[in-house]
mmCIF file with all atom_site columns, C-alpha atoms in Angstrom:
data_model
loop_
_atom_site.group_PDB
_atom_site.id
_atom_site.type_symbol
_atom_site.label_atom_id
_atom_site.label_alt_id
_atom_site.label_comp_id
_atom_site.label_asym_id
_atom_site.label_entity_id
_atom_site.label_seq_id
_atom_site.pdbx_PDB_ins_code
_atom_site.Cartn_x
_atom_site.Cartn_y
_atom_site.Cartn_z
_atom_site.occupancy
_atom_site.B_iso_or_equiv
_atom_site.pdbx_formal_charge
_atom_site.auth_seq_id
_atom_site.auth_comp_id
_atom_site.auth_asym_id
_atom_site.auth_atom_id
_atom_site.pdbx_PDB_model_num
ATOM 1   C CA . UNK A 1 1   ? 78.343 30.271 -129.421 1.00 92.00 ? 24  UNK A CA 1
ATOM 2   C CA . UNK A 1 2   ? 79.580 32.152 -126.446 1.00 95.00 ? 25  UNK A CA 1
ATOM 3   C CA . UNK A 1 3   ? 75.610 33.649 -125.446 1.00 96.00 ? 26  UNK A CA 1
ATOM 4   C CA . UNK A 1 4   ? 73.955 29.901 -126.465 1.00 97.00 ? 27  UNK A CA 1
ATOM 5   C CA . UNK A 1 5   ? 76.147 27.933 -123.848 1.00 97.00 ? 28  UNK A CA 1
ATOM 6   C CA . UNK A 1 6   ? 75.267 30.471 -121.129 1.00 97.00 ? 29  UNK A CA 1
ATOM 7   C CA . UNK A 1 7   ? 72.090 30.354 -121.735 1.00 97.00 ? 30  UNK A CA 1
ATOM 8   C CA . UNK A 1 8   ? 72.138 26.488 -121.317 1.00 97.00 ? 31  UNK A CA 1
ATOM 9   C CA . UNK A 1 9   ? 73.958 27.403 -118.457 1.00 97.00 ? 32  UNK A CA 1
ATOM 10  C CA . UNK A 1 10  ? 71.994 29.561 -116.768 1.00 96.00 ? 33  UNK A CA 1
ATOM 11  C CA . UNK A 1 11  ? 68.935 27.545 -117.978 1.00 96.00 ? 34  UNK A CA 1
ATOM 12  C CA . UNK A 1 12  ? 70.289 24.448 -115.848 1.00 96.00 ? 35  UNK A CA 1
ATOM 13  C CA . UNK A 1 13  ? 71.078 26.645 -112.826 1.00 94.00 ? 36  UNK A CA 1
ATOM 14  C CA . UNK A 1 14  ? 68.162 28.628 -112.352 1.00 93.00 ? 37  UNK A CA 1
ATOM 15  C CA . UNK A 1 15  ? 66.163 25.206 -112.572 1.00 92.00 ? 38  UNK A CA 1
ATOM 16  C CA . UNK A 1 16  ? 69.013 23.243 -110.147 1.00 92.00 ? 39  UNK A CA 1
ATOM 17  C CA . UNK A 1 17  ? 68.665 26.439 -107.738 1.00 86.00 ? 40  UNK A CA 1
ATOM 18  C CA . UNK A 1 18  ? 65.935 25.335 -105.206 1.00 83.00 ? 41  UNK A CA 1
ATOM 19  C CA . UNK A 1 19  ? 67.392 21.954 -105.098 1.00 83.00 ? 42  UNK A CA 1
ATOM 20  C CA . UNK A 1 20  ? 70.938 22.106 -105.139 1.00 82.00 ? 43  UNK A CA 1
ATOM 21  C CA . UNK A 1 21  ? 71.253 25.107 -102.838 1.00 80.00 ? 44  UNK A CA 1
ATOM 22  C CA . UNK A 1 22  ? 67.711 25.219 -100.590 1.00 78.00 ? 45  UNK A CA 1
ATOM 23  C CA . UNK A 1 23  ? 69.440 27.222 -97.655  1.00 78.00 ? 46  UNK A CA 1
ATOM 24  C CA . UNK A 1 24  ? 70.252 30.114 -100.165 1.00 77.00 ? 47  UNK A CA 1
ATOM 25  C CA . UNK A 1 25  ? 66.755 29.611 -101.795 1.00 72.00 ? 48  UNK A CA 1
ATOM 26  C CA . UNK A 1 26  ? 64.136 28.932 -99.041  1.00 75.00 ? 49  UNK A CA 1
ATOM 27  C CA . UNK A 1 27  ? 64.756 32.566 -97.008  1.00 79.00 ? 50  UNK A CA 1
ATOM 28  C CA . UNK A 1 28  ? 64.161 34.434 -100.646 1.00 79.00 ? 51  UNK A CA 1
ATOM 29  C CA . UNK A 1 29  ? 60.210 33.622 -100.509 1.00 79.00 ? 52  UNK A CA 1
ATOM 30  C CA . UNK A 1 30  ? 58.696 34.847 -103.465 1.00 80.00 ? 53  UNK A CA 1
ATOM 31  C CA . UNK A 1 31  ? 61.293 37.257 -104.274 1.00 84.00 ? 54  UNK A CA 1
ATOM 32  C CA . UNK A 1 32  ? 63.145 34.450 -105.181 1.00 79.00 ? 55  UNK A CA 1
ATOM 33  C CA . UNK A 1 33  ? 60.059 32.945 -107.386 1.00 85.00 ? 56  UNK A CA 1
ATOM 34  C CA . UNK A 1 34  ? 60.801 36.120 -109.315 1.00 89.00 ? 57  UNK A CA 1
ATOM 35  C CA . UNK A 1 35  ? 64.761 35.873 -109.118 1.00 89.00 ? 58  UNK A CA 1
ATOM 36  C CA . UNK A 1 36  ? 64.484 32.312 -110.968 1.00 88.00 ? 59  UNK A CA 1
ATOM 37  C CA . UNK A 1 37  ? 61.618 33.532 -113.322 1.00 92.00 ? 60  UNK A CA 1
ATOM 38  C CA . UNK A 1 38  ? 63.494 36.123 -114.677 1.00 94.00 ? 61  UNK A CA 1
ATOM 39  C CA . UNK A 1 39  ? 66.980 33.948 -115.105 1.00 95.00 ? 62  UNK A CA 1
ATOM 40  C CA . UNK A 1 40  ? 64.504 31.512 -116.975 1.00 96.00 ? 63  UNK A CA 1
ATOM 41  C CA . UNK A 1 41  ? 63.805 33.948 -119.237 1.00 97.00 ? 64  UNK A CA 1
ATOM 42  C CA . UNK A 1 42  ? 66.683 35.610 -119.690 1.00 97.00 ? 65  UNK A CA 1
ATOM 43  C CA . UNK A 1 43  ? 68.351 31.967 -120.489 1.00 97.00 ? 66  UNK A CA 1
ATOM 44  C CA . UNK A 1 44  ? 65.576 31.199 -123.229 1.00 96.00 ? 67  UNK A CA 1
ATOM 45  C CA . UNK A 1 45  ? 66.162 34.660 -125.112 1.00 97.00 ? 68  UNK A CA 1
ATOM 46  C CA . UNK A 1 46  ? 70.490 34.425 -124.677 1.00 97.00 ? 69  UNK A CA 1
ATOM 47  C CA . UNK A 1 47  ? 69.278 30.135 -126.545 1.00 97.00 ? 70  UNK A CA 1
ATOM 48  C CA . UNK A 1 48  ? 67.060 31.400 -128.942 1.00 95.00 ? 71  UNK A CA 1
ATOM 49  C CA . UNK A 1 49  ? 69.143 34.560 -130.016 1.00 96.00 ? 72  UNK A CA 1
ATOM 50  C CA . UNK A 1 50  ? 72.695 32.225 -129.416 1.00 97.00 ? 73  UNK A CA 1
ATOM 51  C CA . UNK A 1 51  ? 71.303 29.206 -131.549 1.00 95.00 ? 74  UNK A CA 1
ATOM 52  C CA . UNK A 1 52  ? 70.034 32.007 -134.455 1.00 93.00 ? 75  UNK A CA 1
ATOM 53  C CA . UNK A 1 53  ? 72.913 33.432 -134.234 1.00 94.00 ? 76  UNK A CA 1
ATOM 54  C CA . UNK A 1 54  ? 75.851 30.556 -134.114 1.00 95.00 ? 77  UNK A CA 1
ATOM 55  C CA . UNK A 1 55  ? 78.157 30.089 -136.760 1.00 95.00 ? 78  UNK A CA 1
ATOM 56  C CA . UNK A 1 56  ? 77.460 26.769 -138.590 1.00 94.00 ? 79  UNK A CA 1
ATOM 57  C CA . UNK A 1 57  ? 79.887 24.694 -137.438 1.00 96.00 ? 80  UNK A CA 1
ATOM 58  C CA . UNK A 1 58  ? 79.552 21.603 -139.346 1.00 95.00 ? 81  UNK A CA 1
ATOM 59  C CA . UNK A 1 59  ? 80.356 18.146 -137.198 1.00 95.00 ? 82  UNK A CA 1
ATOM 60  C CA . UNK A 1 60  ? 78.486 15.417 -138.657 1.00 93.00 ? 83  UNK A CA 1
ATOM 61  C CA . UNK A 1 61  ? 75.966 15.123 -141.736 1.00 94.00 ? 84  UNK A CA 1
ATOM 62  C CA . UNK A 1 62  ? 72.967 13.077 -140.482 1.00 93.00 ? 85  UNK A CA 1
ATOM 63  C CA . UNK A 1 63  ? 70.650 10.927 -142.705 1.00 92.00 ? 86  UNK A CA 1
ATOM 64  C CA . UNK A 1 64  ? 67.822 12.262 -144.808 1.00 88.00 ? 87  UNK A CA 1
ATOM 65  C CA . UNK A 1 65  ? 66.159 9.483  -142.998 1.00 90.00 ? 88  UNK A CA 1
ATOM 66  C CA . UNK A 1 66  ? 66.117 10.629 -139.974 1.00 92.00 ? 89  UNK A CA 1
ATOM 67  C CA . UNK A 1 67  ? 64.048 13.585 -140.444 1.00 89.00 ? 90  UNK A CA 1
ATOM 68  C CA . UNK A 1 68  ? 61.125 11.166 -140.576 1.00 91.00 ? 91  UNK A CA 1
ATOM 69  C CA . UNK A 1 69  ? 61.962 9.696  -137.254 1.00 94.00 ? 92  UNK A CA 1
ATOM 70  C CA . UNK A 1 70  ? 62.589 13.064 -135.726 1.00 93.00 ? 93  UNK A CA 1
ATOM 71  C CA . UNK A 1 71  ? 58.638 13.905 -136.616 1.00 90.00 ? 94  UNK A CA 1
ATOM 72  C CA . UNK A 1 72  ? 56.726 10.934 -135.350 1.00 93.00 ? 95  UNK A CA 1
ATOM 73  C CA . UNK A 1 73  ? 59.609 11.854 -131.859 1.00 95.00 ? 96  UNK A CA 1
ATOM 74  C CA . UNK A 1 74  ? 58.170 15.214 -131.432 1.00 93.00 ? 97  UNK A CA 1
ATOM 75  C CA . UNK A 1 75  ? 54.880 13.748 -132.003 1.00 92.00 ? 98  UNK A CA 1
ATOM 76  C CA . UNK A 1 76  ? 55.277 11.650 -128.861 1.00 94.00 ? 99  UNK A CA 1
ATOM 77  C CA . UNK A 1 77  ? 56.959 14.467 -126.910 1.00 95.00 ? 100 UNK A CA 1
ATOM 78  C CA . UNK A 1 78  ? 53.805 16.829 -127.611 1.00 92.00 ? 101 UNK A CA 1
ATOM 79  C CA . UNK A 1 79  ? 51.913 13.547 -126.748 1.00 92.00 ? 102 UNK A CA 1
ATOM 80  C CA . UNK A 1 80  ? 54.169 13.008 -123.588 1.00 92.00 ? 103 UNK A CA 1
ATOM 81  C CA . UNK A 1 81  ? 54.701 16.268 -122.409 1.00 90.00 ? 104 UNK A CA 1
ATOM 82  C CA . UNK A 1 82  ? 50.927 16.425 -122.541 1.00 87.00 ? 105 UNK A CA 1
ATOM 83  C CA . UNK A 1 83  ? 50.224 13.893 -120.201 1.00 86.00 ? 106 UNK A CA 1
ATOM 84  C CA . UNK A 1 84  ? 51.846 16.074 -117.492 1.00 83.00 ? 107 UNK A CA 1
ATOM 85  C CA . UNK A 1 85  ? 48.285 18.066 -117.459 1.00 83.00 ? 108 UNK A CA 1
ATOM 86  C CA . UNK A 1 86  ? 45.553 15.192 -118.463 1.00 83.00 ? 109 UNK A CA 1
ATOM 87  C CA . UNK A 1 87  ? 43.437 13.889 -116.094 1.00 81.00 ? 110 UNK A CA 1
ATOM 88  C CA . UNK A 1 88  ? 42.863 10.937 -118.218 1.00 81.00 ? 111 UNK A CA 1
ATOM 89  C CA . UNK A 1 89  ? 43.700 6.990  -117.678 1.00 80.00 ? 112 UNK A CA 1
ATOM 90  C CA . UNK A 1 90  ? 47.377 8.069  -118.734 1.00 80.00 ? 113 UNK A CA 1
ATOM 91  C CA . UNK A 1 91  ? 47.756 10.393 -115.293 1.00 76.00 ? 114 UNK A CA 1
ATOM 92  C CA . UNK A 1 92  ? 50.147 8.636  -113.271 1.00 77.00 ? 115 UNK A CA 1
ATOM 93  C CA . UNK A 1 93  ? 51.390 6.208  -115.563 1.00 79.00 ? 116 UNK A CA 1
ATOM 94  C CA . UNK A 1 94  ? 54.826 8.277  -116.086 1.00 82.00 ? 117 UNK A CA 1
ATOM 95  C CA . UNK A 1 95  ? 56.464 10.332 -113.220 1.00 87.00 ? 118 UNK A CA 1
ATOM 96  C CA . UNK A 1 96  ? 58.032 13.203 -115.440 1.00 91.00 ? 119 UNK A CA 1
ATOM 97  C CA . UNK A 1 97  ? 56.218 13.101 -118.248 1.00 89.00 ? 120 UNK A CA 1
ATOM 98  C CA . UNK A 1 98  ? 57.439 17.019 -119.035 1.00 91.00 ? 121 UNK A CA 1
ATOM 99  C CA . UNK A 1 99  ? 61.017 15.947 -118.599 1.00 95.00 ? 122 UNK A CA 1
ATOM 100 C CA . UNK A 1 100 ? 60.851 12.693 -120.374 1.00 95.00 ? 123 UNK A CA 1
ATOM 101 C CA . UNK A 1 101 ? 59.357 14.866 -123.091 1.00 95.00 ? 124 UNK A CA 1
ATOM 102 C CA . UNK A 1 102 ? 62.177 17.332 -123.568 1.00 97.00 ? 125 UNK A CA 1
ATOM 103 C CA . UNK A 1 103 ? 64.505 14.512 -123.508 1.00 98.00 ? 126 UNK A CA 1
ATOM 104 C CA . UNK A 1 104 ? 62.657 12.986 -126.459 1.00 97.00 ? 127 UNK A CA 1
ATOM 105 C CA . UNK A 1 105 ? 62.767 16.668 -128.049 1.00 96.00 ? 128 UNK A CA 1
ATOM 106 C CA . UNK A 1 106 ? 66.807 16.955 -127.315 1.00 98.00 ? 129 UNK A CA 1
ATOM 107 C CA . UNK A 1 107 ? 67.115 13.460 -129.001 1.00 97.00 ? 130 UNK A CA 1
ATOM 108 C CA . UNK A 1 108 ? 64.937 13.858 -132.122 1.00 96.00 ? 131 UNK A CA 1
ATOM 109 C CA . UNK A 1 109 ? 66.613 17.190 -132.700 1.00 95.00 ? 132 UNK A CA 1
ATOM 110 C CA . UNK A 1 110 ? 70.104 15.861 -132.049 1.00 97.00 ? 133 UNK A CA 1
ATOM 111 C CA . UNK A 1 111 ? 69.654 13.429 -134.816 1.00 95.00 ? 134 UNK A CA 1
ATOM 112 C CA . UNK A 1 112 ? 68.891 15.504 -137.775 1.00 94.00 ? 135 UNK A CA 1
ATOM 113 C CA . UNK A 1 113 ? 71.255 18.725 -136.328 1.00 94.00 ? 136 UNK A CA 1
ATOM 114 C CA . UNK A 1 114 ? 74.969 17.955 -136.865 1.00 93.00 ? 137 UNK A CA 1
ATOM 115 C CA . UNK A 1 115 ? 75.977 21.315 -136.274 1.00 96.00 ? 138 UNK A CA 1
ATOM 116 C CA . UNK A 1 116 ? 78.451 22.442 -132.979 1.00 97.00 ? 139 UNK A CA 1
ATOM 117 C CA . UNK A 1 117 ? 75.087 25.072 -132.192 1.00 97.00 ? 140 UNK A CA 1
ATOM 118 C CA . UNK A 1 118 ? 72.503 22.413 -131.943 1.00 97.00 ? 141 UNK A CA 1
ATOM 119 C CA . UNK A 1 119 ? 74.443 19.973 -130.123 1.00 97.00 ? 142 UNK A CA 1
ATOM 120 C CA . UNK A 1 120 ? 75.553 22.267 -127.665 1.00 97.00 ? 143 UNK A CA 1
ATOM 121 C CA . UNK A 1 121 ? 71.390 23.741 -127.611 1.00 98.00 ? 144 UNK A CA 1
ATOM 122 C CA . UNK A 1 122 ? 69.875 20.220 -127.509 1.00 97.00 ? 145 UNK A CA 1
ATOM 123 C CA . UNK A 1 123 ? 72.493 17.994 -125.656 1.00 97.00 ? 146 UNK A CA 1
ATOM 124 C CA . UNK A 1 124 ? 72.993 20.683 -122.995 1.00 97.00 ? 147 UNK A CA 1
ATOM 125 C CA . UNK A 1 125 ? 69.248 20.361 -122.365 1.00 98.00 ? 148 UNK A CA 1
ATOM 126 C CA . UNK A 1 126 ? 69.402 16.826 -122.809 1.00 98.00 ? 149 UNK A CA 1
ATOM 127 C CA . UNK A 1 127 ? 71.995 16.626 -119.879 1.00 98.00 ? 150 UNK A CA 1
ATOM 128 C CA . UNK A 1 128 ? 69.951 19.084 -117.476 1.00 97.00 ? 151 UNK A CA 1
ATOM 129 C CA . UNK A 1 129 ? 66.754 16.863 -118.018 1.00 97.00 ? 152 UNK A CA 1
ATOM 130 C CA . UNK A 1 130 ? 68.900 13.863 -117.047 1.00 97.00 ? 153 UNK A CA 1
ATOM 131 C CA . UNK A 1 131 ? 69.981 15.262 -113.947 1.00 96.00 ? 154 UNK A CA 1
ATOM 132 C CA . UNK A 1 132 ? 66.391 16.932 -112.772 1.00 95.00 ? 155 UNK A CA 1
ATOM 133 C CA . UNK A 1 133 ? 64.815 13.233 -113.154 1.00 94.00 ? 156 UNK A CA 1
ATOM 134 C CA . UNK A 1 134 ? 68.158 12.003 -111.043 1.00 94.00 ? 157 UNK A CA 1
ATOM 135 C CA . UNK A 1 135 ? 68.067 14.940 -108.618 1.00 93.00 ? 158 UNK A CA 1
ATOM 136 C CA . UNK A 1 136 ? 64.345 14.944 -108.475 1.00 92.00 ? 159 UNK A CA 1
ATOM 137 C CA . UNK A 1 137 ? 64.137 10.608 -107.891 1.00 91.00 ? 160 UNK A CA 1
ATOM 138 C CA . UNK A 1 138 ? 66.941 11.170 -105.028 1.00 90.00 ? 161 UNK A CA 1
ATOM 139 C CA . UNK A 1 139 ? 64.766 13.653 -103.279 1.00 86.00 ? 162 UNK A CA 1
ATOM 140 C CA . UNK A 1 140 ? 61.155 13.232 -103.404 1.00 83.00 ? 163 UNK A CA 1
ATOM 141 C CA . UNK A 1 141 ? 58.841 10.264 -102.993 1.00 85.00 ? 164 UNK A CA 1
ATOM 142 C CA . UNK A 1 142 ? 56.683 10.096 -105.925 1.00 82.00 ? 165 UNK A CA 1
ATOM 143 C CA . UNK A 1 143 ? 52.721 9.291  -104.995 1.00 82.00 ? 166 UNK A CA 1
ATOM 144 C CA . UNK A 1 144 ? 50.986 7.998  -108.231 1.00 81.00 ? 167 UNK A CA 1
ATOM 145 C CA . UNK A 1 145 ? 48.286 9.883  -109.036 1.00 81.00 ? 168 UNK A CA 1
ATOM 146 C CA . UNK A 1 146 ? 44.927 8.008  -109.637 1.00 79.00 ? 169 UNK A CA 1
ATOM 147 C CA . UNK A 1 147 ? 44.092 7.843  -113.030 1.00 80.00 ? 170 UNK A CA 1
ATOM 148 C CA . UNK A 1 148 ? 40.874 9.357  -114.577 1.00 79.00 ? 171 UNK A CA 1
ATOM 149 C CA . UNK A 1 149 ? 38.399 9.253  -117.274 1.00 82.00 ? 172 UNK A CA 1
ATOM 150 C CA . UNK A 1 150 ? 39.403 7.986  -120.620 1.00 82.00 ? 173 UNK A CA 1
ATOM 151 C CA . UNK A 1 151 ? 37.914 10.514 -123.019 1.00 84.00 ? 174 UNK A CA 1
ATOM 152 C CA . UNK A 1 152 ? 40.608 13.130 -121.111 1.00 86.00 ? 175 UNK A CA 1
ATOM 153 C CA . UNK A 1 153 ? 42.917 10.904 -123.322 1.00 85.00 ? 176 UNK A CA 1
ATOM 154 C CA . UNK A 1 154 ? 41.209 11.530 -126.607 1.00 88.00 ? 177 UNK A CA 1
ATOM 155 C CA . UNK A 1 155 ? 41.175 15.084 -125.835 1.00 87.00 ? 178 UNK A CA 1
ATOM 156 C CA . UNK A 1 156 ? 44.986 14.496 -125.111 1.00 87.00 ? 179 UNK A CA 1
ATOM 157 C CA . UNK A 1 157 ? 45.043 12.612 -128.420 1.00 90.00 ? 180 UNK A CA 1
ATOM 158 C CA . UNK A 1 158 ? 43.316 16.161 -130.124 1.00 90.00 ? 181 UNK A CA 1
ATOM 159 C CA . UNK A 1 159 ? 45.225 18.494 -128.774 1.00 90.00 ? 182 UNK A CA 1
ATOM 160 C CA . UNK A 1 160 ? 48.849 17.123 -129.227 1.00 91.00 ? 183 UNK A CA 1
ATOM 161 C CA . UNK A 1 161 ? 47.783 16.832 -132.952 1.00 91.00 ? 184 UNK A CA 1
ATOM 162 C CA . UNK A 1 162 ? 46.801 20.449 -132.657 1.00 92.00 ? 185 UNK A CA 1
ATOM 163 C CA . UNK A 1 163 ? 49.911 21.597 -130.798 1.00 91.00 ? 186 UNK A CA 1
ATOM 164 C CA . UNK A 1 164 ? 52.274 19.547 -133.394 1.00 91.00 ? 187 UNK A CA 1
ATOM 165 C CA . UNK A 1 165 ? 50.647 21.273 -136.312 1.00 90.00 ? 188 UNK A CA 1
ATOM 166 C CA . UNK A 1 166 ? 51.098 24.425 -134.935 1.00 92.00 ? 189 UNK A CA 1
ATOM 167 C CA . UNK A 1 167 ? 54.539 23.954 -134.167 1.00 90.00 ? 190 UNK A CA 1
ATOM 168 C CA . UNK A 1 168 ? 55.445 22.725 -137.493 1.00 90.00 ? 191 UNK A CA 1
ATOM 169 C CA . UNK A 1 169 ? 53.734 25.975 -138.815 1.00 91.00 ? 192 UNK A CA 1
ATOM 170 C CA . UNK A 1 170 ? 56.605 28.065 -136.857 1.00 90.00 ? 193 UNK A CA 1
ATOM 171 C CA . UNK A 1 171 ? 58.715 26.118 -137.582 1.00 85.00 ? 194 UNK A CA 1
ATOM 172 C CA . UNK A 1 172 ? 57.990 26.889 -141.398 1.00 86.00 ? 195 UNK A CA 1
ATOM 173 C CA . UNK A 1 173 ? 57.527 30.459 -140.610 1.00 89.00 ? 196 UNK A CA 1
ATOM 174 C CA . UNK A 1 174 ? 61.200 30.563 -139.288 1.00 83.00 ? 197 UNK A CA 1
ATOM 175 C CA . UNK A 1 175 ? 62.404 29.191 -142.256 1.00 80.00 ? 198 UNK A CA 1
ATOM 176 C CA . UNK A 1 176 ? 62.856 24.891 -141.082 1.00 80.00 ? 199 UNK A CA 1
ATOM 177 C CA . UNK A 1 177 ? 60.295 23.015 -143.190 1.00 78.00 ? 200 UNK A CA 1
ATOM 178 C CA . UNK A 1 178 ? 59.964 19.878 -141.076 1.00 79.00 ? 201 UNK A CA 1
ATOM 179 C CA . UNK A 1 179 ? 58.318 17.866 -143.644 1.00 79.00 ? 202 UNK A CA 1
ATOM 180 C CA . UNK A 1 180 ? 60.877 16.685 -146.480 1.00 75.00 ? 203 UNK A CA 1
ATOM 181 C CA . UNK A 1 181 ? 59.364 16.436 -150.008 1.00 63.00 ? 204 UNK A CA 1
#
C-alpha cells in the first residue's frame, strides 16, 4: 500500500511542479522536462506494481450492476479523452477533455473496486484531476479552439471503439474480464 500511495503522490507532484512552484521550475529548462519525465514514470511503475501488489483490503462490496455502467463510462472517457487530439466539430467544445476523461476513468473504476488499493489508486487520481482543472482555470485563459470538419468525429467515433477493445483485451490478458456473463 505503502509504494501505491507514493506513487499517487509523486504522480500529483511531478504534474503540480511547474505550476505550484514556477521559480524552482522555470531556471531548470529542459533538464527539468527530463526531471518531471522521469518522476512520471517512476510514479506509474511504484501504481502499477503498488496496486498489483496491495493486500485486498475489503471496504465495500459494489453491485454486479455496476460493472455495466463502468463499461459504457470508459467508453466515454476513450471517447472524451479523444477529443483532446480531434480536429473535428467536437474541438473546443470541452476545455480538458484529457482530464475530464481520467476523472470519468477514476469514477467508473471507483464504483465496481471496493477495495482500500483501488480507492486509494483511483480516488487519489480522481483528486489530482480535480485540482489540475482548478489550478489550471485559476491560471490560464482558455481560447476556444475553432472547430473543424465533421468526419474527424467519425474517425474519433472509430478509433475510441478501437482503443476500448483493445483495452478490454489487456484487461483480459491481466486476468479482469470486463464483460460479466
Amino acid at each position: 500500500m505503502f509504494l501505491l500511495t507514493l506513487g499517487v503522490i509523486l504522480w500529483a507532484a511531478a504534474h503540480f511542479f511547474k505550476r505550484l512552484a514556477p521559480g524552482l521550475r522555470a531556471p531548470m529548462g529542459d533538464r527539468g522536462k527530463a526531471v518531471v519525465a522521469a518522476a512520471i514514470v517512476a510514479s506509474l511503475l511504484m501504481m502499477i506494481f503498488g496496486y498489483r501488489g496491495a493486500d485486498f483490503i475489503h471496504v465495500w462490496a459494489p453491485p454486479t450492476w455496476t460493472v455495466h455502467l463502468n463499461n459504457l463510462m470508459m467508453l466515454v472517457a476513450v471517447f472524451v479523452y479523444g477529443m483532446s487530439a480531434t480536429k473535428g466539430r467536437l474541438r473546443g467544445k470541452m476545455r480538458h477533455p484529457q482530464l475530464t476523461a481520467v476523472k470519468i476513468w477514476a469514477v467508473a473504476h471507483l464504483l465496481v473496486n471496493g477495495d482500500l488499493a483501488s480507492i486509494i489508486l483511483f480516488g487519489g487520481m480522481l483528486a489530482w484531476a480535480v485540482a489540475s482543472v482548478i489550478l489550471i482555470n485559476r491560471s490560464e485563459v482558455w481560447v476556444r479552439p475553432a472547430p473543424g470538419e465533421a468526419k474527424k468525429d467519425i474517425l474519433l467515433v472509430v478509433i475510441t471503439l478501437v482503443l476500448f477493445g483493445v483495452m478490454t483485451a489487456i484487461h483480459a490478458w491481466l486476468g479482469v474480464w470486463p464483460f460479466p456473463g
